[in-house]
C-alpha cells in the first residue's frame, strides 16, 4: 500500500470514529451533560494524548524544553480557540436546532481548516490541478453539508422551527463556532516546530506528529473544563458523579473514540505529504458528516421523514461522496 493510499484510508478511518464518538452520549442514563463532558475532556484532552506521546516519543515531555515560547504558543492558542468553539457549538444548536447548527459549524470548520493551511503555507499555485481539485472538493462539501442541513430542517416537525428564539444571535454564535472549530487543524498545521523537535530527539517520522496534540489539546482543555465546572457548580450536579455504572464507561468510550480519531488523522496527514493538513482534514471532516448521517438513518431518525426531505438528504449524501473522491484525488 502506497503512502498516499494509507493516508486516505487513515483519514477515512478517523472520520468514521469521530462520526460515531457522540453515540454513547445518547445512552447516558442518569448523568447530566456536564458530568459526561468532564470525563470526556479529561480522557480525550489530557490522559490519552499525553499517554500516547509518552509511549511513542523519546524524551517526552523534555523535548519541549528545546522550543521557545513563539513555537509553543501557536498550537496552544489555536487549541484554546477550538475549545471555545466546542462550548459555542452547544449554544448554537439550542438556538438553531441540530440540523442548521451542525451544518454551519461543520461546514465552516471544514472550509477554514482546509483552506487556511493551504494558502498560508503556499503549498501550490491556485491554477495547479491539485489546487483546483481541492477547491472543487471544498465546494461540493459545502453543498453536501448544506443540503443535509436543509433536509434536517424539512424533517423537523412543523412546530419546532416556530419555537426557536434568538435566531440572529444563534446564527452569529454558529458562525463564530464554525470559524474557531477549524483551529484544531490549525494547531496541527502550525505546530510543525513541535514535530521537528520530536524528530530531533529520535521519534519515528510517522509518529512525531503526536508531539503536537498534548500542547494543542491542553489549550482546548481550558474552555471545555472551565464551562463544565461552571455547570457542575450552577446545577449542583457534582453528586451525580457518584453513580459510576454505566455512565462513566460510556463517557470514557466517547473520549477514547474522539482522541483516537484525532490521533489517526494526524498520522494520515503525515502520510498524505504536502497537502496532508488540507486534503486530509477535508476527507476526515466529510467522512465524519457521512458517518453521522448514516448513524442517523440506522437509528431510525428518517423513518417518518417526508419524501421531499429524503430526496434532499440523498442529494446531500451524493455530493459528500463525490467530494471525498475529488479531494482524495487532489493528494496524488
Coordinates of C-alpha atoms in Angstrom, one line a residue:
X1 CA 0.0 0.0 0.0
X2 CA 1.4 3.4 -1.0
X3 CA 1.9 6.2 1.5
X4 CA -0.8 8.2 -0.3
X5 CA -3.4 5.4 -0.1
X6 CA -2.5 4.7 3.5
X7 CA -3.1 8.4 4.3
X8 CA -6.5 8.3 2.6
X9 CA -7.5 5.1 4.4
X10 CA -6.5 6.6 7.8
X11 CA -8.4 9.8 7.1
X12 CA -11.5 7.8 6.3
X13 CA -11.0 5.7 9.5
X14 CA -10.5 8.8 11.6
X15 CA -13.7 10.3 10.2
X16 CA -15.7 7.2 10.9
X17 CA -14.5 7.1 14.5
X18 CA -15.2 10.8 15.2
X19 CA -18.6 10.5 13.4
X20 CA -19.6 7.9 16.0
X21 CA -17.9 9.3 19.1
X22 CA -21.1 11.0 20.3
X23 CA -23.3 7.9 20.1
X24 CA -22.5 6.8 23.7
X25 CA -23.9 10.1 24.9
X26 CA -27.4 9.0 23.8
X27 CA -27.2 6.1 26.2
X28 CA -26.3 8.0 29.3
X29 CA -28.8 7.2 32.0
X30 CA -28.5 9.5 35.0
X31 CA -25.6 11.8 34.4
X32 CA -26.3 15.4 33.2
X33 CA -24.3 16.6 30.2
X34 CA -21.6 18.3 32.3
X35 CA -20.7 15.1 34.1
X36 CA -20.2 13.2 30.9
X37 CA -18.3 16.1 29.3
X38 CA -15.9 16.3 32.3
X39 CA -14.9 12.7 31.9
X40 CA -14.7 13.1 28.1
X41 CA -12.5 16.1 28.4
X42 CA -10.1 14.7 30.9
X43 CA -9.7 11.4 28.9
X44 CA -9.5 12.9 25.4
X45 CA -7.6 16.1 26.1
X46 CA -5.2 15.1 28.8
X47 CA -4.8 11.4 29.6
X48 CA -4.7 9.8 26.2
X49 CA -2.7 12.4 24.2
X50 CA -0.1 12.6 27.0
X51 CA -0.1 8.8 27.3
X52 CA 0.4 8.3 23.5
X53 CA 3.2 10.9 23.5
X54 CA 5.0 9.3 26.5
X55 CA 4.8 5.8 25.0
X56 CA 5.9 6.7 21.4
X57 CA 8.2 9.8 21.7
X58 CA 11.7 9.6 23.1
X59 CA 12.5 12.2 25.8
X60 CA 8.8 13.4 26.1
X61 CA 8.0 15.8 27.6
X62 CA 11.5 17.1 28.0
X63 CA 11.7 17.7 24.2
X64 CA 9.5 20.8 24.6
X65 CA 12.4 22.4 26.6
X66 CA 14.3 22.8 23.3
X67 CA 11.5 25.1 21.9
X68 CA 10.9 28.8 22.7
X69 CA 7.6 30.4 23.5
X70 CA 6.9 31.6 20.0
X71 CA 7.0 27.9 18.8
X72 CA 4.8 26.5 21.6
X73 CA 2.2 29.3 21.8
X74 CA 0.6 29.0 18.3
X75 CA -0.7 25.4 18.7
X76 CA -1.7 26.1 22.4
X77 CA -3.6 29.3 21.4
X78 CA -5.3 27.6 18.5
X79 CA -6.3 24.9 20.9
X80 CA -8.0 27.4 23.1
X81 CA -9.9 28.7 20.1
X82 CA -11.1 25.3 19.3
X83 CA -12.1 24.7 22.9
X84 CA -14.3 27.8 22.8
X85 CA -15.8 26.5 19.6
X86 CA -16.9 23.4 21.4
X87 CA -18.7 25.4 24.0
X88 CA -20.4 27.7 21.5
X89 CA -21.5 24.7 19.4
X90 CA -23.9 23.6 22.1
X91 CA -25.3 27.1 22.4
X92 CA -25.8 27.3 18.6
X93 CA -27.6 24.0 18.5
X94 CA -30.0 25.2 21.2
X95 CA -30.9 28.3 19.3
X96 CA -30.9 27.0 15.7
X97 CA -31.6 23.3 16.1
X98 CA -29.2 20.4 15.3
X99 CA -29.7 20.5 11.5
X100 CA -28.8 24.1 10.9
X101 CA -26.4 24.4 13.8
X102 CA -24.4 21.3 12.8
X103 CA -24.4 22.4 9.1
X104 CA -22.9 25.9 9.8
X105 CA -20.3 24.8 12.3
X106 CA -19.0 21.7 10.5
X107 CA -19.2 23.4 7.1
X108 CA -17.2 26.5 8.2
X109 CA -14.8 24.4 10.2
X110 CA -14.0 22.2 7.3
X111 CA -13.6 25.1 4.8
X112 CA -11.4 27.3 7.0
X113 CA -9.5 24.3 8.3
X114 CA -8.8 23.1 4.8
X115 CA -8.0 26.4 3.0
X116 CA -6.1 28.4 5.7
X117 CA -3.2 25.9 5.9
X118 CA -3.3 25.6 2.1
X119 CA -2.9 29.3 1.4
X120 CA -0.8 30.2 4.4
X121 CA 1.8 27.6 3.7
X122 CA 1.8 28.3 -0.1
X123 CA 1.7 24.6 -0.9
X124 CA 0.8 25.1 -4.6
X125 CA -0.3 27.5 -7.2
X126 CA -4.0 28.3 -7.4
X127 CA -4.1 27.2 -11.1
X128 CA -2.5 23.8 -10.5
X129 CA -4.5 20.6 -10.9
X130 CA -4.3 19.6 -7.3
X131 CA -5.3 23.0 -6.1
X132 CA -8.4 23.2 -8.3
X133 CA -9.4 19.7 -7.3
X134 CA -9.1 20.6 -3.6
X135 CA -11.2 23.8 -4.1
X136 CA -13.8 21.8 -6.0
X137 CA -13.9 19.2 -3.2
X138 CA -14.5 22.0 -0.7
X139 CA -17.3 23.5 -2.8
X140 CA -19.0 20.1 -3.1
X141 CA -18.5 19.5 0.6
X142 CA -20.3 22.8 1.4
X143 CA -23.1 21.9 -1.0
X144 CA -23.5 18.4 0.6
X145 CA -23.5 19.7 4.2
X146 CA -25.9 22.5 3.3
X147 CA -28.3 20.0 1.6
X148 CA -28.1 17.7 4.6
X149 CA -28.9 20.6 6.9
X150 CA -31.8 21.7 4.8
X151 CA -33.1 18.1 4.8
X152 CA -32.8 18.0 8.5
X153 CA -35.0 21.2 8.8
X154 CA -37.5 19.7 6.4
X155 CA -37.7 16.6 8.5
X156 CA -38.4 18.6 11.7
X157 CA -42.0 18.8 12.9
X158 CA -43.7 22.0 11.6
X159 CA -44.0 23.5 15.1
X160 CA -40.3 23.1 16.0
X161 CA -39.0 25.9 13.9
X162 CA -41.6 28.3 15.5
X163 CA -40.2 27.6 18.9
X164 CA -36.7 28.8 18.1
X165 CA -35.7 32.0 19.8
X166 CA -32.8 34.4 19.3
X167 CA -32.3 33.2 15.7
X168 CA -30.0 36.1 14.8
X169 CA -27.8 35.5 17.9
X170 CA -27.8 31.8 17.2
X171 CA -26.5 32.4 13.6
X172 CA -23.7 34.6 15.0
X173 CA -22.7 32.0 17.6
X174 CA -22.7 29.3 14.9
X175 CA -20.5 31.3 12.6
X176 CA -18.0 32.1 15.3
X177 CA -18.1 28.4 16.4
X178 CA -17.5 27.2 12.9
X179 CA -14.6 29.5 12.3
X180 CA -13.0 28.6 15.7
X181 CA -13.6 24.9 15.2
X182 CA -11.1 24.9 12.3
X183 CA -8.4 25.8 14.8
X184 CA -8.0 22.2 15.8
X185 CA -6.5 21.6 12.4
X186 CA -4.6 24.9 12.5
X187 CA -3.0 23.9 15.8
X188 CA -1.7 20.8 14.0
X189 CA -0.7 22.5 10.8
X190 CA 1.2 25.3 12.6
X191 CA 2.6 23.0 15.2
X192 CA 5.4 21.8 12.9
X193 CA 8.2 23.1 15.3
X194 CA 6.9 20.5 17.9
X195 CA 7.1 17.8 15.3
X196 CA 10.6 18.8 14.3
X197 CA 11.7 18.8 17.9
X198 CA 10.3 15.2 18.3
X199 CA 12.2 14.2 15.2
X200 CA 15.5 15.6 16.6
X201 CA 15.0 13.6 19.7
X202 CA 14.7 10.4 17.8
X203 CA 11.0 10.0 17.2
X204 CA 9.9 7.9 14.2
X205 CA 8.8 10.3 11.4
X206 CA 5.3 8.7 11.2
X207 CA 4.7 9.3 15.0
X208 CA 6.5 12.6 15.5
X209 CA 3.1 14.4 14.9
X210 CA 1.9 13.1 18.2
X211 CA 4.1 15.8 19.9
X212 CA 1.6 18.4 18.8
X213 CA -1.6 17.1 20.5
X214 CA -0.6 17.4 24.2
X215 CA 0.1 21.1 23.7
X216 CA -2.8 21.9 21.4
X217 CA -5.4 19.9 23.4
X218 CA -4.1 21.4 26.7
X219 CA -5.3 24.7 25.3
X220 CA -8.6 23.1 24.3
X221 CA -9.0 21.8 27.9
X222 CA -9.3 25.2 29.4
X223 CA -12.6 26.3 27.9
X224 CA -14.1 22.8 28.0
X225 CA -13.4 22.1 31.6
X226 CA -14.0 25.7 32.6
X227 CA -17.5 25.6 31.2
X228 CA -18.1 22.1 32.6
X229 CA -17.1 23.2 36.1
X230 CA -19.3 26.2 35.9
X231 CA -22.3 24.0 35.0
X232 CA -21.5 21.5 37.7
X233 CA -21.5 24.3 40.3
X234 CA -24.6 26.1 38.9
X235 CA -26.6 22.9 38.6
X236 CA -25.2 21.3 41.8
X237 CA -24.6 18.1 39.9
X238 CA -21.3 17.0 41.5
X239 CA -23.1 14.3 43.4
X240 CA -24.2 12.6 40.2
X241 CA -20.6 11.5 39.6
X242 CA -21.0 9.0 42.5
X243 CA -23.1 6.8 40.2
X244 CA -20.4 5.2 38.1
X245 CA -22.1 2.5 36.0
X246 CA -22.8 2.7 33.1
X247 CA -22.4 6.5 32.5
X248 CA -18.8 6.7 33.4
X249 CA -17.8 4.0 31.0
X250 CA -20.0 5.5 28.2
X251 CA -18.3 8.9 28.7
X252 CA -14.9 7.1 28.7
X253 CA -15.7 5.4 25.4
X254 CA -16.8 8.7 24.0
X255 CA -13.4 10.3 24.9
X256 CA -11.4 7.3 23.5
X257 CA -13.3 7.3 20.2
X258 CA -12.7 11.1 19.7
X259 CA -9.0 11.2 20.7
X260 CA -8.0 8.1 18.7
X261 CA -9.8 9.7 15.7
X262 CA -7.8 12.8 16.1
X263 CA -4.5 10.9 16.5
X264 CA -5.3 8.8 13.4
X265 CA -6.0 12.0 11.4
X266 CA -2.5 13.3 12.4
X267 CA -0.9 10.1 11.2
X268 CA -2.9 10.3 8.0
X269 CA -1.8 13.9 7.3
X270 CA 1.8 12.8 7.5
X271 CA 1.3 10.0 5.0
X272 CA -0.5 12.4 2.6
X273 CA 2.5 14.6 2.2
X274 CA 2.5 18.3 1.4
X275 CA -1.3 18.6 1.1
X276 CA -1.9 16.4 4.1
X277 CA -3.1 19.1 6.5
X278 CA -5.6 20.4 3.9
X279 CA -6.9 17.5 1.9
X280 CA -6.6 15.1 4.8
X281 CA -8.7 17.5 7.0
X282 CA -11.3 17.7 4.3
X283 CA -11.6 13.9 3.9
X284 CA -11.7 13.5 7.7
X285 CA -14.4 16.1 8.2
X286 CA -16.5 14.9 5.2
X287 CA -16.3 11.3 6.4
X288 CA -17.4 12.5 9.8
X289 CA -20.6 14.1 8.4
X290 CA -21.3 11.0 6.2
X291 CA -20.9 8.7 9.2
X292 CA -23.1 10.9 11.4
X293 CA -25.8 10.9 8.7
X294 CA -25.5 7.1 8.3
X295 CA -25.9 6.6 12.0
X296 CA -29.0 8.8 11.9
X297 CA -30.5 6.6 9.2
X298 CA -29.7 3.4 11.0
X299 CA -31.1 4.7 14.3
X300 CA -34.5 5.4 12.6
X301 CA -34.3 9.2 12.5
X302 CA -35.6 9.3 8.9
X303 CA -38.3 6.7 9.1
X304 CA -41.1 9.2 9.3
X305 CA -39.5 11.8 7.1
X306 CA -41.3 13.2 4.1
X307 CA -40.3 12.2 0.6
X308 CA -39.0 15.7 -0.1
X309 CA -36.7 15.7 2.9
X310 CA -35.3 12.2 2.0
X311 CA -34.7 13.4 -1.6
X312 CA -32.7 16.4 -0.4
X313 CA -30.9 14.3 2.1
X314 CA -29.9 11.8 -0.6
X315 CA -28.6 14.6 -2.8
X316 CA -26.5 15.9 0.1
X317 CA -25.0 12.4 0.7
X318 CA -24.2 12.0 -3.0
X319 CA -22.5 15.4 -3.1
X320 CA -20.4 14.5 0.0
X321 CA -19.4 11.1 -1.5
X322 CA -18.2 12.9 -4.7
X323 CA -16.4 15.5 -2.6
X324 CA -14.4 12.8 -0.8
X325 CA -13.4 11.2 -4.2
X326 CA -12.3 14.5 -5.6
X327 CA -10.4 15.6 -2.5
X328 CA -8.7 12.3 -2.3
X329 CA -7.6 12.6 -5.9
X330 CA -6.1 16.0 -5.1
X331 CA -3.4 14.3 -2.9
X332 CA -1.8 12.4 -5.7

